[in-house]
Coordinates of C-alpha atoms and ligand atoms in Angstrom, one line a residue:
X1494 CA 0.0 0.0 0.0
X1495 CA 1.3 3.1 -0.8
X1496 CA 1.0 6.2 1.7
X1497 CA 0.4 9.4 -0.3
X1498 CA 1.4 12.5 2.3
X1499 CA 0.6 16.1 2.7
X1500 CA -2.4 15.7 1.0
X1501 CA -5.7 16.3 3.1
X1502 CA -7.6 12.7 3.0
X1503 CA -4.2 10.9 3.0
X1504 CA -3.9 10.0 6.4
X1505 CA -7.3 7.6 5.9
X1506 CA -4.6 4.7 4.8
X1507 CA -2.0 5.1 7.3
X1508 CA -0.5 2.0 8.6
X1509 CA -1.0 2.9 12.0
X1510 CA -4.7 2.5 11.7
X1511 CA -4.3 -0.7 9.8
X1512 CA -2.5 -2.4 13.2
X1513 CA -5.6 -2.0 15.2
X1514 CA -7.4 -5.3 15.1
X1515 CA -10.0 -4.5 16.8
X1516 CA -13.5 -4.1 15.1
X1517 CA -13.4 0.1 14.3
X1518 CA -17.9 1.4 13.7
X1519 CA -18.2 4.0 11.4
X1520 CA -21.3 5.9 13.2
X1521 CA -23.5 8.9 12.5
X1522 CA -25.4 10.8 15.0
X1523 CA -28.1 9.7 16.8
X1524 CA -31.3 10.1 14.7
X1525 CA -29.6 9.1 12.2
X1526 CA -30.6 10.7 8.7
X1527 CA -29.4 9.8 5.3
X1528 CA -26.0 11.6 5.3
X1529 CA -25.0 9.9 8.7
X1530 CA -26.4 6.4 7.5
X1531 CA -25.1 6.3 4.3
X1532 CA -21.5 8.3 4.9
X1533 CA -20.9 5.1 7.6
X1534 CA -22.0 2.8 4.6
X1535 CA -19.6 4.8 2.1
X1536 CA -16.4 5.6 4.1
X1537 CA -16.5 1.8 5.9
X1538 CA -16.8 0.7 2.1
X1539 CA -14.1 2.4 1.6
X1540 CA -11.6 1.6 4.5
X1541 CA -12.7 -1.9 3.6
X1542 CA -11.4 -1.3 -0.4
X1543 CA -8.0 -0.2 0.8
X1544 CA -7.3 -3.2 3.3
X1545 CA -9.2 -2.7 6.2
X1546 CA -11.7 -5.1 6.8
X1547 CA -12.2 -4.2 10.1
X1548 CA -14.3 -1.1 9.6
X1549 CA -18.1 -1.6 9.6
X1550 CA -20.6 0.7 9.3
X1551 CA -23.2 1.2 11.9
X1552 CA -26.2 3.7 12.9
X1553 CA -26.9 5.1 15.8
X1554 CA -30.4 4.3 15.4
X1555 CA -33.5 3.0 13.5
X1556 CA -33.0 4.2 9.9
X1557 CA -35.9 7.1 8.8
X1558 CA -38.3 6.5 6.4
X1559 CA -35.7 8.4 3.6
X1560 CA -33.0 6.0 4.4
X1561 CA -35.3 2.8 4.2
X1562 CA -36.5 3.7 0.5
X1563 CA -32.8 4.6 -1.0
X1564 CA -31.3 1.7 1.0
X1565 CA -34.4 -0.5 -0.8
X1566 CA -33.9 1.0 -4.1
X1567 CA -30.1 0.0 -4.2
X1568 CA -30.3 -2.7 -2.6
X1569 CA -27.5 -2.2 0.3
X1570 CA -28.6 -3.6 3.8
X1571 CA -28.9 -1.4 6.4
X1572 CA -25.8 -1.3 8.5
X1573 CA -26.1 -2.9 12.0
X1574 CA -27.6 -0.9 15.3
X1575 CA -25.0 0.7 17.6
X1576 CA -26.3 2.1 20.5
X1577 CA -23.8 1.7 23.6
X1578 CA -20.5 2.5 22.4
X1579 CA -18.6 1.2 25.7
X1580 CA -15.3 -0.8 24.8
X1581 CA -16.0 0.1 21.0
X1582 CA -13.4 2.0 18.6
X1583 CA -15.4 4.4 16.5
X1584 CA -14.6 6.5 13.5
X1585 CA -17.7 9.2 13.5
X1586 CA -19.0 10.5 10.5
X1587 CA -22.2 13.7 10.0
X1588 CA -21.8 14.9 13.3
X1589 CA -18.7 16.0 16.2
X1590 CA -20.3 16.8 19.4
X1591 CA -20.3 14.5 22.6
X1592 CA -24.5 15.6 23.2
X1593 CA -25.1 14.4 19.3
X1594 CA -22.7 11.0 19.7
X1595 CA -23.9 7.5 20.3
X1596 CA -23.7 6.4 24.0
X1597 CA -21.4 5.3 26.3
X1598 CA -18.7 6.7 23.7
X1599 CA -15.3 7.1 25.1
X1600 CA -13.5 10.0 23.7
X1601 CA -10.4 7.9 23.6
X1602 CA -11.8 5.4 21.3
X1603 CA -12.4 7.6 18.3
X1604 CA -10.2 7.1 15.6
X1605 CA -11.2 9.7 13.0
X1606 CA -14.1 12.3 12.7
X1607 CA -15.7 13.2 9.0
X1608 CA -17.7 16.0 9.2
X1609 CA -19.4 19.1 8.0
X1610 CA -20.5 21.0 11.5
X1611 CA -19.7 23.4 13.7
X1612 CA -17.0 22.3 15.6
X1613 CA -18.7 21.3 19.1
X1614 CA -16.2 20.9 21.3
X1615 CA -14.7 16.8 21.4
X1616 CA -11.8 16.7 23.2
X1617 CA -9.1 13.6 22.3
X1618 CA -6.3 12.3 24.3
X1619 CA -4.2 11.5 21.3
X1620 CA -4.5 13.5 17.8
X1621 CA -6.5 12.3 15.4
X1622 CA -7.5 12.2 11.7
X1623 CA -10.2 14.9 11.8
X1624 CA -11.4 16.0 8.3
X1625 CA -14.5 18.5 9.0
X1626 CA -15.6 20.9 5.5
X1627 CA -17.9 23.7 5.3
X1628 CA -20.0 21.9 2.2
X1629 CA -23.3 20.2 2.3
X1630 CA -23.2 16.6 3.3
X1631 CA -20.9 14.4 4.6
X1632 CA -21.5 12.5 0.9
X1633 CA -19.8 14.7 -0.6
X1634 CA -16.6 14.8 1.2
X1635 CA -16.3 10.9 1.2
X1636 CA -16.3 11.0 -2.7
X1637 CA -13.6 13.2 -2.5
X1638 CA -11.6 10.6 -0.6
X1639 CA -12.3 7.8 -2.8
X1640 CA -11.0 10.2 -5.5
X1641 CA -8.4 10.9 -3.6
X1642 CA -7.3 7.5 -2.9
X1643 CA -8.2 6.8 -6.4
X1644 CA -11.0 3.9 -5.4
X1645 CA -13.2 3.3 -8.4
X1646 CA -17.1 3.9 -6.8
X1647 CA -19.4 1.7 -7.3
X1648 CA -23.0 2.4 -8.8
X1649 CA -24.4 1.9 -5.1
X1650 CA -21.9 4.1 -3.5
X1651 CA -22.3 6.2 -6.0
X1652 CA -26.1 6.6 -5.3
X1653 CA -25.9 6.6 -1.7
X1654 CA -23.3 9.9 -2.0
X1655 CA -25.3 11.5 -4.5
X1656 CA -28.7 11.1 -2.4
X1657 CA -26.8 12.4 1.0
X1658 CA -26.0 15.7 -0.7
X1659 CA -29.9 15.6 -2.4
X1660 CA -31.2 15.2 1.4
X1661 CA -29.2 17.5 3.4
X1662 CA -29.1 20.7 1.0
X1663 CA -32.4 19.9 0.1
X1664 CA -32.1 19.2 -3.5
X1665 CA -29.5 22.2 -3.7
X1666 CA -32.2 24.6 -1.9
X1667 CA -30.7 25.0 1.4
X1668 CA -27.7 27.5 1.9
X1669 CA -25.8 25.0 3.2
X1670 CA -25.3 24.2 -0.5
X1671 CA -21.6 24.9 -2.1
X1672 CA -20.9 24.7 -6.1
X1673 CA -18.8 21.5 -4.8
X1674 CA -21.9 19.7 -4.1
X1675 CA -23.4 20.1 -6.9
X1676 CA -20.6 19.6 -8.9
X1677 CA -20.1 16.3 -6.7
X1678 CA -23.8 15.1 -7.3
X1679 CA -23.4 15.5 -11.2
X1680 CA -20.6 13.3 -11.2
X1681 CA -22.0 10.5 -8.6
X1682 CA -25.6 10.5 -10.9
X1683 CA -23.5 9.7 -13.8
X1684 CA -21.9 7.2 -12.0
X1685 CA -25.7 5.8 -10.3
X1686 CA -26.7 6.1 -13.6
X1687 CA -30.0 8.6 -12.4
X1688 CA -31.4 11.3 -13.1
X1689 CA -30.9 13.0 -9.9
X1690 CA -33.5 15.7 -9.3
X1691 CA -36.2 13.6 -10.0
X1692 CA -34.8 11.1 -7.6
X1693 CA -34.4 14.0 -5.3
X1694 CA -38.0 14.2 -5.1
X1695 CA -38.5 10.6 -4.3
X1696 CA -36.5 10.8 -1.2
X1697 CA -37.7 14.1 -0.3
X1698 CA -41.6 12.2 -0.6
X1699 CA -40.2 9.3 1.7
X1700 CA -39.1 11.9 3.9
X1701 CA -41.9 13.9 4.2
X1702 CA -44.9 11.1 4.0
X1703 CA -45.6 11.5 7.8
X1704 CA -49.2 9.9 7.5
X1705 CA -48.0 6.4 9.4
X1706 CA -46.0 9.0 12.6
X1707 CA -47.0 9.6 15.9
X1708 CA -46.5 13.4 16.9
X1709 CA -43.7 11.5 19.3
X1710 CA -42.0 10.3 15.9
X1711 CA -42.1 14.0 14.2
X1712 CA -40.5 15.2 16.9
X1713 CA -37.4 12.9 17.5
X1714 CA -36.7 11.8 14.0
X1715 CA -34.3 14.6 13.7
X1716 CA -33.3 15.9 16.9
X1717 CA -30.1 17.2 18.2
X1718 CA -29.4 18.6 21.3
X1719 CA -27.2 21.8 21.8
X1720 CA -25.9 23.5 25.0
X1721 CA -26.1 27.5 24.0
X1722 CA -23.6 28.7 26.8
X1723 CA -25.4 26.7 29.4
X1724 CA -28.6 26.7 28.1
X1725 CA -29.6 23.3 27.2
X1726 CA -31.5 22.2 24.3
X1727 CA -33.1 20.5 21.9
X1728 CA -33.1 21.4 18.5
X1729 CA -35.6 19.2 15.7
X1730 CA -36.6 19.9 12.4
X1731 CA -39.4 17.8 10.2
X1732 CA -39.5 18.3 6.6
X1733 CA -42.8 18.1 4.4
X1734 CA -44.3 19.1 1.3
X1735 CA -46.7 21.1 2.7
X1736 CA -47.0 22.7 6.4
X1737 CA -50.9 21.5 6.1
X1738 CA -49.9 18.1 6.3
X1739 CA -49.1 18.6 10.3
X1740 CA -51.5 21.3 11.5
X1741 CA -53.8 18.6 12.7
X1742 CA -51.2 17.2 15.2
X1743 CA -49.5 20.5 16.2
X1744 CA -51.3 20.0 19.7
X1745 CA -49.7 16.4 20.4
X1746 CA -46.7 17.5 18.9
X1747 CA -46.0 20.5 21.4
X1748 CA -47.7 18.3 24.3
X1749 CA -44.7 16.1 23.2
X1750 CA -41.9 18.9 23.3
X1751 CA -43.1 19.6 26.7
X1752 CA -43.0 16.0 27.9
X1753 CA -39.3 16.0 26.1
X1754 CA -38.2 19.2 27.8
X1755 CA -39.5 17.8 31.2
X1756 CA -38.1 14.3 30.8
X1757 CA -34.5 15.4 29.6
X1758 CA -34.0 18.6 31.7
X1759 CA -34.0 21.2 29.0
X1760 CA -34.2 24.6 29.1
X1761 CA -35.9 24.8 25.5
X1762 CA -37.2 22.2 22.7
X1763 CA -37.6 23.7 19.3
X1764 CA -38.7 21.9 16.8
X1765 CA -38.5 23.0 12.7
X1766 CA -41.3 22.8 10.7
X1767 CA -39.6 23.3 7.3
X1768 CA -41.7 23.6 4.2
X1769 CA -39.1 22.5 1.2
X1770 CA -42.0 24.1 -1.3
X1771 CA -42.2 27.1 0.6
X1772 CA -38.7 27.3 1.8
X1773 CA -39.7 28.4 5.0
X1774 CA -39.9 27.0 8.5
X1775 CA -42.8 27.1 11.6
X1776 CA -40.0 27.2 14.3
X1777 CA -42.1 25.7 17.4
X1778 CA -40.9 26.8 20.8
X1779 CA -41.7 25.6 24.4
X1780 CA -39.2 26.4 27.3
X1781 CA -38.7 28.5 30.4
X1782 CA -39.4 32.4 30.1
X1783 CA -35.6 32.8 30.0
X1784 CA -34.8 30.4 27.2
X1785 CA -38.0 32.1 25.5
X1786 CA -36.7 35.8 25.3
X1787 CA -33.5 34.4 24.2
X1788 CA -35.6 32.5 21.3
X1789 CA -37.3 35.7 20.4
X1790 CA -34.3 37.9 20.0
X1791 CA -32.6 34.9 17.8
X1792 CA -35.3 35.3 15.3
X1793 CA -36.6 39.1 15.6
X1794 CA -39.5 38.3 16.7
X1795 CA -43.0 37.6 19.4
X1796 CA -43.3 34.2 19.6
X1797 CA -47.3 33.4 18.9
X1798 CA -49.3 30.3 18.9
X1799 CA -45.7 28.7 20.6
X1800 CA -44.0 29.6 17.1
X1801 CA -42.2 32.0 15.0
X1802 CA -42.6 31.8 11.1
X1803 CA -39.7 32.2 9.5
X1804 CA -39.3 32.5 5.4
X1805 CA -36.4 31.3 3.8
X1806 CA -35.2 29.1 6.6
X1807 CA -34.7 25.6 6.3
X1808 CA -31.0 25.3 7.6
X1809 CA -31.0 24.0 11.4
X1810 CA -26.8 24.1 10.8
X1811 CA -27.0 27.7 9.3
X1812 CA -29.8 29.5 10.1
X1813 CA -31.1 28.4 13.4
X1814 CA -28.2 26.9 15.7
X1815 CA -25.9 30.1 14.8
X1816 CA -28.2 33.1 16.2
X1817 CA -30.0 31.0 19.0
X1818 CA -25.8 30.4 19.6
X1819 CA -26.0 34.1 19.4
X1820 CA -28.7 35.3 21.6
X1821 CA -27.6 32.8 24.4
X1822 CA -24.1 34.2 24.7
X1823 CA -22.9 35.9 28.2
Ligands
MG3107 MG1 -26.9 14.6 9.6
MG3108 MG1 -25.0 15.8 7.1
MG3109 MG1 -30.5 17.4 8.2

């Protein structure tokens, strides 16, 4: 095997990794979504293709609705469950902060972090491979590495990358969204041999068909929790066609977000109501009166009816963690 050096992505077939015989996960975030799922698929595919077999992808949870049809559609199982990290080496992937990790992780046992997040504060005994870039998806920055280490993708692969960038930019709408990933999902739909914007649609329906969820399901699908300089909370978003779709359980779902807040000791729960049409979001709020003013001066607004409509919003990364980051800090 040949090492390539000073090149960013180069470190991912260093020898030193290869003498670790024990098992190494590749694992997303908890509620997993498509770009955590598929980037452990993709990069633990790819570990395997330059020697080491003992990388396996895993999720950090049961696999959305999104996941299940692409995963269906190409035919790749759907990696294995990992919820208690304890004992286990872990490369993570989609996501770099402890409250987002699986359980029971040691900080010592990760091995690498791929990533395109704010950086949330992991601290490692020993230094690590640690590749984070301000693009779309996680997809996209895995391509690069097969590129990189010139590894031929597969169709499959191919697809999975392509549809990670599709879900997390929201088919290029979000402005999370760099010319890189959409130069990266030309390439990977050649590759899947698809025409990718109509597939786009096809997830974005398996995402947002919410007719068989419970208001409990909306509500932790997606759901990350944040600590804005001691504030803590927990920040969802639910994607649909059309905002009309979830007025009728609005009440269970806030009745939910209370239950959440109660049960998890948070100071807020927010939850996203993104309309991809629209391109806007219903940002529901429940929380103490401090955690509320702090809300409202995020967004510029009163909350009313436990919510404050925001156009053109349907970045949690960009356009919701950064000012509530913002209004909370002392
Ligand atoms: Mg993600
Ligand atoms: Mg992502
Ligand atoms: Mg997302």
């Amino acid at each position: 095997m040949t090492l390539v050096r000073f090149k960013s992505g180069s470190y991912i077939n260093n020898p030193e990794v290869l003498h670790l015989a024990d098992k190494i996960y590749v694992v997303g975030h908890k509620s997993p979504d498509t770009d955590s799922v598929t980037s452990a698929i993709t990069y633990a595919n790819l570990k395997n293709a330059l020697g080491m077999k003992e990388v396996v992808p895993a999720a950090a949870g049961d696999v959305n609705n999104e996941t299940k049809f692409l995963l269906d559609y190409f035919k790749v199982p759907a990696p294995e469950k990992l919820t208690d990290a304890t004992d286990k080496k872990v490369i993570l992937v989609d996501h770099n902060e402890m409250a987002q990790a699986v359980d029971k992780l040691n900080t010592d046992n990760i091995v690498e972090i791929v990533d395109h997040h704010k950086i949330g504060g992991i601290q490692t005994g020993k230094p690590i491979f640690f590749l984070n870039e301000p693009v779309g998806a996680t997809g996209g920055i895995i391509a690069n590495l097969y590129e990189q280490n010139k590894v031929p993708i597969s169709k499959e692969m191919a697809g999975l990358m392509m549809s990670a960038i599709l879900s997390d930019t929201v088919l290029f709408k979000s402005p999370t969204c760099t010319p890189r990933d959409k130069a990266a999902v030309e390439k990977l739909a050649k590759i899947a041999g698809i025409d990718p914007m109509k597939f786009g649609m096809e997830l974005l329906k398996a995402k947002s068909d919410i007719s068989s969820k419970s208001a409990k399901d909306i509500l932790t699908g997606d759901f990350k929790k944040f600590d804005f300089s001691g504030t803590k909370a927990g920040v969802g978003q639910i994607e649909v066609m059309d905002l009309k779709d979830l007025a009728p359980k609005r009440g269970a779902i806030l009745a939910e977000m209370n239950n959440m807040k109660d049960a998890e000791k948070l100071d807020m729960v927010v939850l996203m109501l993104t309309d991809v049409m629209k391109e806007a979001s219903d940002i529901l709020f429940v929380g103490t009166a401090g955690a509320a003013a702090g809300f409202e001066k995020a967004f510029g607004g009163k909350i009313s009816n436990n919510s404050i409509y925001k156009e053109k919003v349907l970045s949690r990364k960009k356009q919701v963690i950064p000012p509530l980051e913002g209004a909370f800090k002392k």
